[in-house]
Coordinates of C-alpha atoms and ligand atoms in Angstrom, one line a residue:
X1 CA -7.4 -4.3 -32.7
X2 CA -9.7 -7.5 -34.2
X3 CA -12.1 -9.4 -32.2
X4 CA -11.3 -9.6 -28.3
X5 CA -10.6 -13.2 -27.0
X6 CA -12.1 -14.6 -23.8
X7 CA -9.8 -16.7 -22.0
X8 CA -12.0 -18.9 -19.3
X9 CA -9.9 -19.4 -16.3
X10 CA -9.7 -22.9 -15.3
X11 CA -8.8 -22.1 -11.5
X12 CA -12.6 -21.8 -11.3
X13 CA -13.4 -25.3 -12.9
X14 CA -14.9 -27.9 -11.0
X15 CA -11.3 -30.2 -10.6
X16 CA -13.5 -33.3 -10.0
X17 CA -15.3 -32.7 -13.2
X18 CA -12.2 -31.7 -15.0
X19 CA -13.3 -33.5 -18.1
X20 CA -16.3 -31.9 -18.1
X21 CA -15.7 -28.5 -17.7
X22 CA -13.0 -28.6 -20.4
X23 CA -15.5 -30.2 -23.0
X24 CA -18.0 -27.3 -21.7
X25 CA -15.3 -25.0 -23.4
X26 CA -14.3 -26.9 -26.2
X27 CA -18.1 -26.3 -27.0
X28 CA -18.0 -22.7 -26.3
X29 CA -17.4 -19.3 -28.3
X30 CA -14.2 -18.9 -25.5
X31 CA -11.0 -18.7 -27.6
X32 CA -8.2 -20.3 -25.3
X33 CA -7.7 -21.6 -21.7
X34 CA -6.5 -19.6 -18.9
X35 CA -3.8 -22.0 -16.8
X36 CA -3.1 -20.8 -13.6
X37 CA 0.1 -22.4 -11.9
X38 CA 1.1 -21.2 -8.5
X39 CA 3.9 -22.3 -6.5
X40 CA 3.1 -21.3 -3.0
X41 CA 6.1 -18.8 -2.9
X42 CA 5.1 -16.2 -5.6
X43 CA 2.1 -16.6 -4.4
X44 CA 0.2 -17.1 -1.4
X45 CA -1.3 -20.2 -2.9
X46 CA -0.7 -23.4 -4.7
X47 CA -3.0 -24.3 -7.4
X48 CA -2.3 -27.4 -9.8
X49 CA 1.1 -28.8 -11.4
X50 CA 2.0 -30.9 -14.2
X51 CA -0.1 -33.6 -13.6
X52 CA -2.6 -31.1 -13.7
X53 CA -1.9 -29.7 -17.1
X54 CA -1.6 -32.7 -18.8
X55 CA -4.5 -34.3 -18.2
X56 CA -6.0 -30.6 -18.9
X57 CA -3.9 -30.8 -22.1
X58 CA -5.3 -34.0 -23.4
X59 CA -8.8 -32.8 -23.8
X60 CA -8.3 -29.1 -24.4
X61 CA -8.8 -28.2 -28.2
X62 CA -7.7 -24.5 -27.8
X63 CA -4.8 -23.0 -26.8
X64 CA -3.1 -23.1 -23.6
X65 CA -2.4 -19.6 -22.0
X66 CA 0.0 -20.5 -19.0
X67 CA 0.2 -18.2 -16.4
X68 CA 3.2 -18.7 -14.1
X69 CA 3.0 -17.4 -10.9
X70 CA 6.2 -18.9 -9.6
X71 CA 9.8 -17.5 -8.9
X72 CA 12.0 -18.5 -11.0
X73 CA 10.2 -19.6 -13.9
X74 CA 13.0 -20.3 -16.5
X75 CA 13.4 -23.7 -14.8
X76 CA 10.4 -24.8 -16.3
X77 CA 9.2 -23.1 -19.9
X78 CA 10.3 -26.0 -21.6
X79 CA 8.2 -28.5 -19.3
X80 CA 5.8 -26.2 -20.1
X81 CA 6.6 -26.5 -23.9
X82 CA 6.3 -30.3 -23.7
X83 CA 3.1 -30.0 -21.7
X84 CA 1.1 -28.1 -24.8
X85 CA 1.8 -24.3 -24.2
X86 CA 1.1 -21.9 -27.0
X87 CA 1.8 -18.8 -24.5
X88 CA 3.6 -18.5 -22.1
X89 CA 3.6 -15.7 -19.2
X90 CA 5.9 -14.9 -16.4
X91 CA 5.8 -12.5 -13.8
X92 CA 8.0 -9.0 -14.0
X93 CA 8.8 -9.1 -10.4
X94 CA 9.7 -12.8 -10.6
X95 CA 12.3 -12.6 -13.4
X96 CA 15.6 -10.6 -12.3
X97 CA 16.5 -11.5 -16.3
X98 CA 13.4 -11.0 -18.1
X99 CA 14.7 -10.3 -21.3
X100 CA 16.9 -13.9 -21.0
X101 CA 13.7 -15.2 -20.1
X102 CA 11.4 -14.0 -23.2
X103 CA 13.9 -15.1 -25.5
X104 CA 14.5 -18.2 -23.8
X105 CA 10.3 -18.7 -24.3
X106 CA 10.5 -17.7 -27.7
X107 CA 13.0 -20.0 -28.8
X108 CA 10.4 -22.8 -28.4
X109 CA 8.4 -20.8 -30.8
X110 CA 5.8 -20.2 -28.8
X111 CA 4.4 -16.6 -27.3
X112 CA 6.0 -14.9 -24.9
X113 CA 3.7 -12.9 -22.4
X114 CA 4.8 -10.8 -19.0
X115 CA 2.4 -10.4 -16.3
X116 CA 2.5 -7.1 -14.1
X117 CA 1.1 -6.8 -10.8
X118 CA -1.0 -4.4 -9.7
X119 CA 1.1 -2.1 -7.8
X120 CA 3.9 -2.4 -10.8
X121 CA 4.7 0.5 -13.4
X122 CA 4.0 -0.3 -17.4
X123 CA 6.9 1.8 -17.5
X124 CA 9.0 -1.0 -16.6
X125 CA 8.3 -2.8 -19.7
X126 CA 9.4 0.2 -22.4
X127 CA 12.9 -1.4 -23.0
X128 CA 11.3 -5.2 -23.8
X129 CA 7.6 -4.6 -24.8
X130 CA 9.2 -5.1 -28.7
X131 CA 10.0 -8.6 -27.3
X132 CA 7.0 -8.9 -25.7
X133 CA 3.7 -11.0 -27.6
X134 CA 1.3 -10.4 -24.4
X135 CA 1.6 -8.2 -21.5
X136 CA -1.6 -9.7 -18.7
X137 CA -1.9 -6.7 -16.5
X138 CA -3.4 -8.2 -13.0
X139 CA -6.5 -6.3 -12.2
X140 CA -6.6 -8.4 -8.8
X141 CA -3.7 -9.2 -6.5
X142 CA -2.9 -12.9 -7.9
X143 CA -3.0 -15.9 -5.6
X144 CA -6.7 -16.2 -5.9
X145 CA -9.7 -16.7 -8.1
X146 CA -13.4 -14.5 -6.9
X147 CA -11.6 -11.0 -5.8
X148 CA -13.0 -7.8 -7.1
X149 CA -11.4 -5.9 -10.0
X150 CA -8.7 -3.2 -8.9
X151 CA -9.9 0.5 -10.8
X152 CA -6.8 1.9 -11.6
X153 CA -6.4 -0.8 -14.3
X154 CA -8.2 1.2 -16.6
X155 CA -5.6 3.6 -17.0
X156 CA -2.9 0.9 -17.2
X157 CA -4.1 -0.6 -20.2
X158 CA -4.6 3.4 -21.6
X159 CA -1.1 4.0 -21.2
X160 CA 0.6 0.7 -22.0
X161 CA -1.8 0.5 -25.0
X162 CA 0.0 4.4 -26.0
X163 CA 3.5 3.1 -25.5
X164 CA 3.1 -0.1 -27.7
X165 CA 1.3 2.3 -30.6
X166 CA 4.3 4.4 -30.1
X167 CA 6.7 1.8 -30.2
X168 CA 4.9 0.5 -33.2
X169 CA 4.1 -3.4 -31.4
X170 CA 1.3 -5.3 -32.3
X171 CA 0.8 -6.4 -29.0
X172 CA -1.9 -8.2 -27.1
X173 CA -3.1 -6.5 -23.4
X174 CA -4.7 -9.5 -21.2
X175 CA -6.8 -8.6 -17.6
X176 CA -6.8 -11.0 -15.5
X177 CA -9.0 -10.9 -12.1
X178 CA -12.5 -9.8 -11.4
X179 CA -13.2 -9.6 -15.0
X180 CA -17.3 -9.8 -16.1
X181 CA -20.0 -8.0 -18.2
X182 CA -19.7 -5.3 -16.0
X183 CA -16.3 -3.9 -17.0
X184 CA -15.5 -6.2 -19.8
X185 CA -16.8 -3.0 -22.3
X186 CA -14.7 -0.8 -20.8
X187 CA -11.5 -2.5 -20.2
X188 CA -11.8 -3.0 -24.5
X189 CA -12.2 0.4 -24.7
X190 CA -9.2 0.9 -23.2
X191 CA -6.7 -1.1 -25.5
X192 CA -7.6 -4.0 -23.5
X193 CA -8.3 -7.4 -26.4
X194 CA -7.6 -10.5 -23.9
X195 CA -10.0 -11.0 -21.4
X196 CA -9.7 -13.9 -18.5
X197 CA -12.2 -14.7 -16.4
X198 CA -12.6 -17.7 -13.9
X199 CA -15.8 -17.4 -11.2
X200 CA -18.1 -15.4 -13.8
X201 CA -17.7 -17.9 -16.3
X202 CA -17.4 -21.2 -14.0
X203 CA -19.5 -20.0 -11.9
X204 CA -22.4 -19.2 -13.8
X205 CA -25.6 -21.4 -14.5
X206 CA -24.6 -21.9 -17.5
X207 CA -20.9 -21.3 -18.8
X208 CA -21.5 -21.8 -22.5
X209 CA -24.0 -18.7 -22.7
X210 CA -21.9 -16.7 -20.3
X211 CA -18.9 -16.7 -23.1
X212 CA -21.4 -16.3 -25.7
X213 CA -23.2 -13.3 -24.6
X214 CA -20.0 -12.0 -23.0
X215 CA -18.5 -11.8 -26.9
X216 CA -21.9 -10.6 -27.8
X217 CA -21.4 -7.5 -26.3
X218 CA -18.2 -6.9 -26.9
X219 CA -19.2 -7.0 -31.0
Ligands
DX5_301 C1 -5.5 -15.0 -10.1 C2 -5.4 -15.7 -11.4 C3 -6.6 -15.5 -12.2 C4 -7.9 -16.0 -11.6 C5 -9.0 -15.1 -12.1 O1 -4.3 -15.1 -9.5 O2 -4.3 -15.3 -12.2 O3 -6.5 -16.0 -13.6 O4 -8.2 -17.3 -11.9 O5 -10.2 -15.4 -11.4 P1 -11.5 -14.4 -11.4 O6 -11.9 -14.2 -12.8 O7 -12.5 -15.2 -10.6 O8 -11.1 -13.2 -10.7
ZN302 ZN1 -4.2 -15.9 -14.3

């Protein structure tokens, strides 16, 4: 399955020290950026816009891993595009045309990811997963950085991880929410080879050595 990637979570970043805290990254063993937009609808929360992304998107020097929680999304992938994107993921219960909307991403050439809440089947995704580059299976309710991991991912990424070997997909299995040392071993274990994480990174004394251990262990 190769090496995981850890995918720091900018929601958690310190927004006056945006610079900063992106450099911090830059510098760090992490392998892209988590980008979190919420629109307030999707989601019970609004988080940052295009502004946002593009001053984000100026000093970043990995790649962008956009997280759309907003309704609706095909209105803005190629903003998204423009604004530095190298994946791109949108929410199954926000597309009612998902498989217009992952080859509408993928036409831009960049990766085209769905995101699955936590109360939604894998099932769902049989008749596109070949389509499908990433799947980012929420292991928290989205909305909202700091919540504690939902159990019953484990056997999410078990079974999704069957149906892509099945289906013969190279695919990549992202968690998002509540991710740390503490379960990062087992969701690999799982079929799990994308992990994001915002308040253990961000919020630890030191960020750099919390990715660097973090992969450490994962080795
Ligand atoms: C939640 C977001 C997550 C969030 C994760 O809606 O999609 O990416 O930033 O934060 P932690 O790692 O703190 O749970
Ligand atoms: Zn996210």
């Amino acid at each position: 399955m190769g090496i995981t990637k850890i995918a720091p979570s900018v929601l958690a970043a310190d927004f006056a020290n945006l610079q900063r805290d992106i450099e911090m990254i830059n510098n760090s063993q992490a392998d892209w950026f988590h980008i979190d937009i919420m629109d307030g609808v999707f989601v019970p929360n609004i988080s940052f816009g295009m502004p946002v992304l593009k001053a984000i998107q100026k000093h970043a020097t990995k790649p962008l891993d956009v997280h759309l929680m907003i309704v609706d999304p095909d209105r803005y992938i190629k903003t998204f595009v423009e604004l530095g994107a190298e994946i791109i993921t949108v929410h199954y219960e926000a597309c009612t045309h998902l498989h217009r909307t992952l080859q509408l991403i993928k036409s831009y050439g960049v990766k085209a990811g769905i995101a699955l809440n936590p109360h939604t089947n894998i099932e769902l995704l049989k008749n596109v997963l070949t389509e499908t580059d990433l799947v980012c299976l929420m292991s928290v309710n989205p909305g909202f950085g700091g919540q504690s991991f939902i159990e019953n991912t484990y056997s999410k990424i078990t079974a999704l991880r069957q149906m892509a070997t099945e289906q013969q997909t190279d695919l990549l299995i992202e968690i998002d929410g509540g991710v740390s040392n503490k379960n990062a071993n087992q969701l690999i274990d799982a079929g799990a080879n994308v992990l994001v994480a915002g308040s253990y990174i961000f919020g630890a004394s030191n960020p750099v050595e919390t990715v660097k251990n973090l992969k450490e262990q994962l080795l």
